[in-house]
């Protein structure tokens, strides 16, 4: 199993290499050179597997010879032993044809724990193995967060051998709980950095640091954002898990339409890969808040940055540019932009890289690019989309809290549920056997201000202490450590140098 960059200048990379490098040297994102073929009997052979067992089978398809099946199993078991339920990602039914897939049962109560607990263990395993062969291997992980990635990355990497982790977050643009989850972790290898700006500013700084080849090499930079392929790989598992859970509860013909709150596109990209591997999926639905670049693309065929980020009740989705969309765009270019007269698979891949690089250059210089009508039609075959405003977010939280039985949504999940309800007629038209499965990305206690506003403004009462997870009790009063930085790659780079020199 080898990997290539979407930009075309890097190929033939091993799984271990792409995990440790994160971002390709040409600025592209790593994708498999070929998708594996699942066993012919996977639908029956895997039907009763536990989540860790299912994840092991799926991940093993992508690691080549870098990990044995036993090693994958041990890493997976270690990663999900930290979750508070043996199901790992349980599914809850809201009504006859709508379900919530709860992805928030990990250490930081966000969906990103599913990937980052695994990625942290992968980093440690590969570095220890390399150091056993020849010492001196370390990794400096640099990541950007709009809230949940940061805490999940920190909890996945805290105390890990041979790893330093620097997490950039936009000052004042994450929730109080999210900020506290990050900055109260005082392990010596954890370094929080607040930036005066937006998540996109943080993400741009990270990409700039990775583009500095000498700095990247000297400090052995590694990526923890969903630009790291291992993040996407780990998330494929819960799509398969939900498929089997739905069929166990609603019959052998039940089919999911996954509705996914989307910011950086990593979560729903995992669904695209699951479908590409052969998972039966009725539809993948992108749910956006007011920062709706993905919804606008599917309506117009033009991928265009807004002038600024809108602050919403769902801050983890407050993103101008969805970095992981580049991976899907590569497949769109290969299959629908490269002329059909080009039949050689490697030539088609090379041409796709050229087209993708041109699109990314236009996005950087002009702020937008457009795809062909054929490519847009193909994208619409895979994805539907919908948008949810702030008022709809609050009203959806309130409606489901007051519903019988009551269910409390976090604001990101509320975006997904609202879009699922808006598209209910279209989803129903897909067939009586199709069910909406809304991915729930965070525990509602992480967004207390939004949840309490939604419930109180609707005239209801909520005893917030009754839903507060034990690790959140007293969290806001704990000691903190965070470096306040200028909004520049140079300033962050100097901080990394200073920390390295102090060790």
PDB file of C-alpha atoms in Angstrom, residues 127-135 137:
ATOM      1  CA  UNK A 127       9.054   6.570  16.837  1.00  0.00           C
ATOM      2  CA  UNK A 128       9.912   3.896  19.404  1.00  0.00           C
ATOM      3  CA  UNK A 129      10.506   1.384  16.624  1.00  0.00           C
ATOM      4  CA  UNK A 130      12.751   3.806  14.753  1.00  0.00           C
ATOM      5  CA  UNK A 131      14.685   4.646  17.911  1.00  0.00           C
ATOM      6  CA  UNK A 132      15.213   0.960  18.626  1.00  0.00           C
ATOM      7  CA  UNK A 133      16.955   0.727  15.243  1.00  0.00           C
ATOM      8  CA  UNK A 134      18.831   4.039  15.415  1.00  0.00           C
ATOM      9  CA  UNK A 135      18.338   6.562  18.206  1.00  0.00           C
ATOM     10  CA  UNK A 137      14.115  10.203  16.314  1.00  0.00           C
TER      11      UNK A 137
END
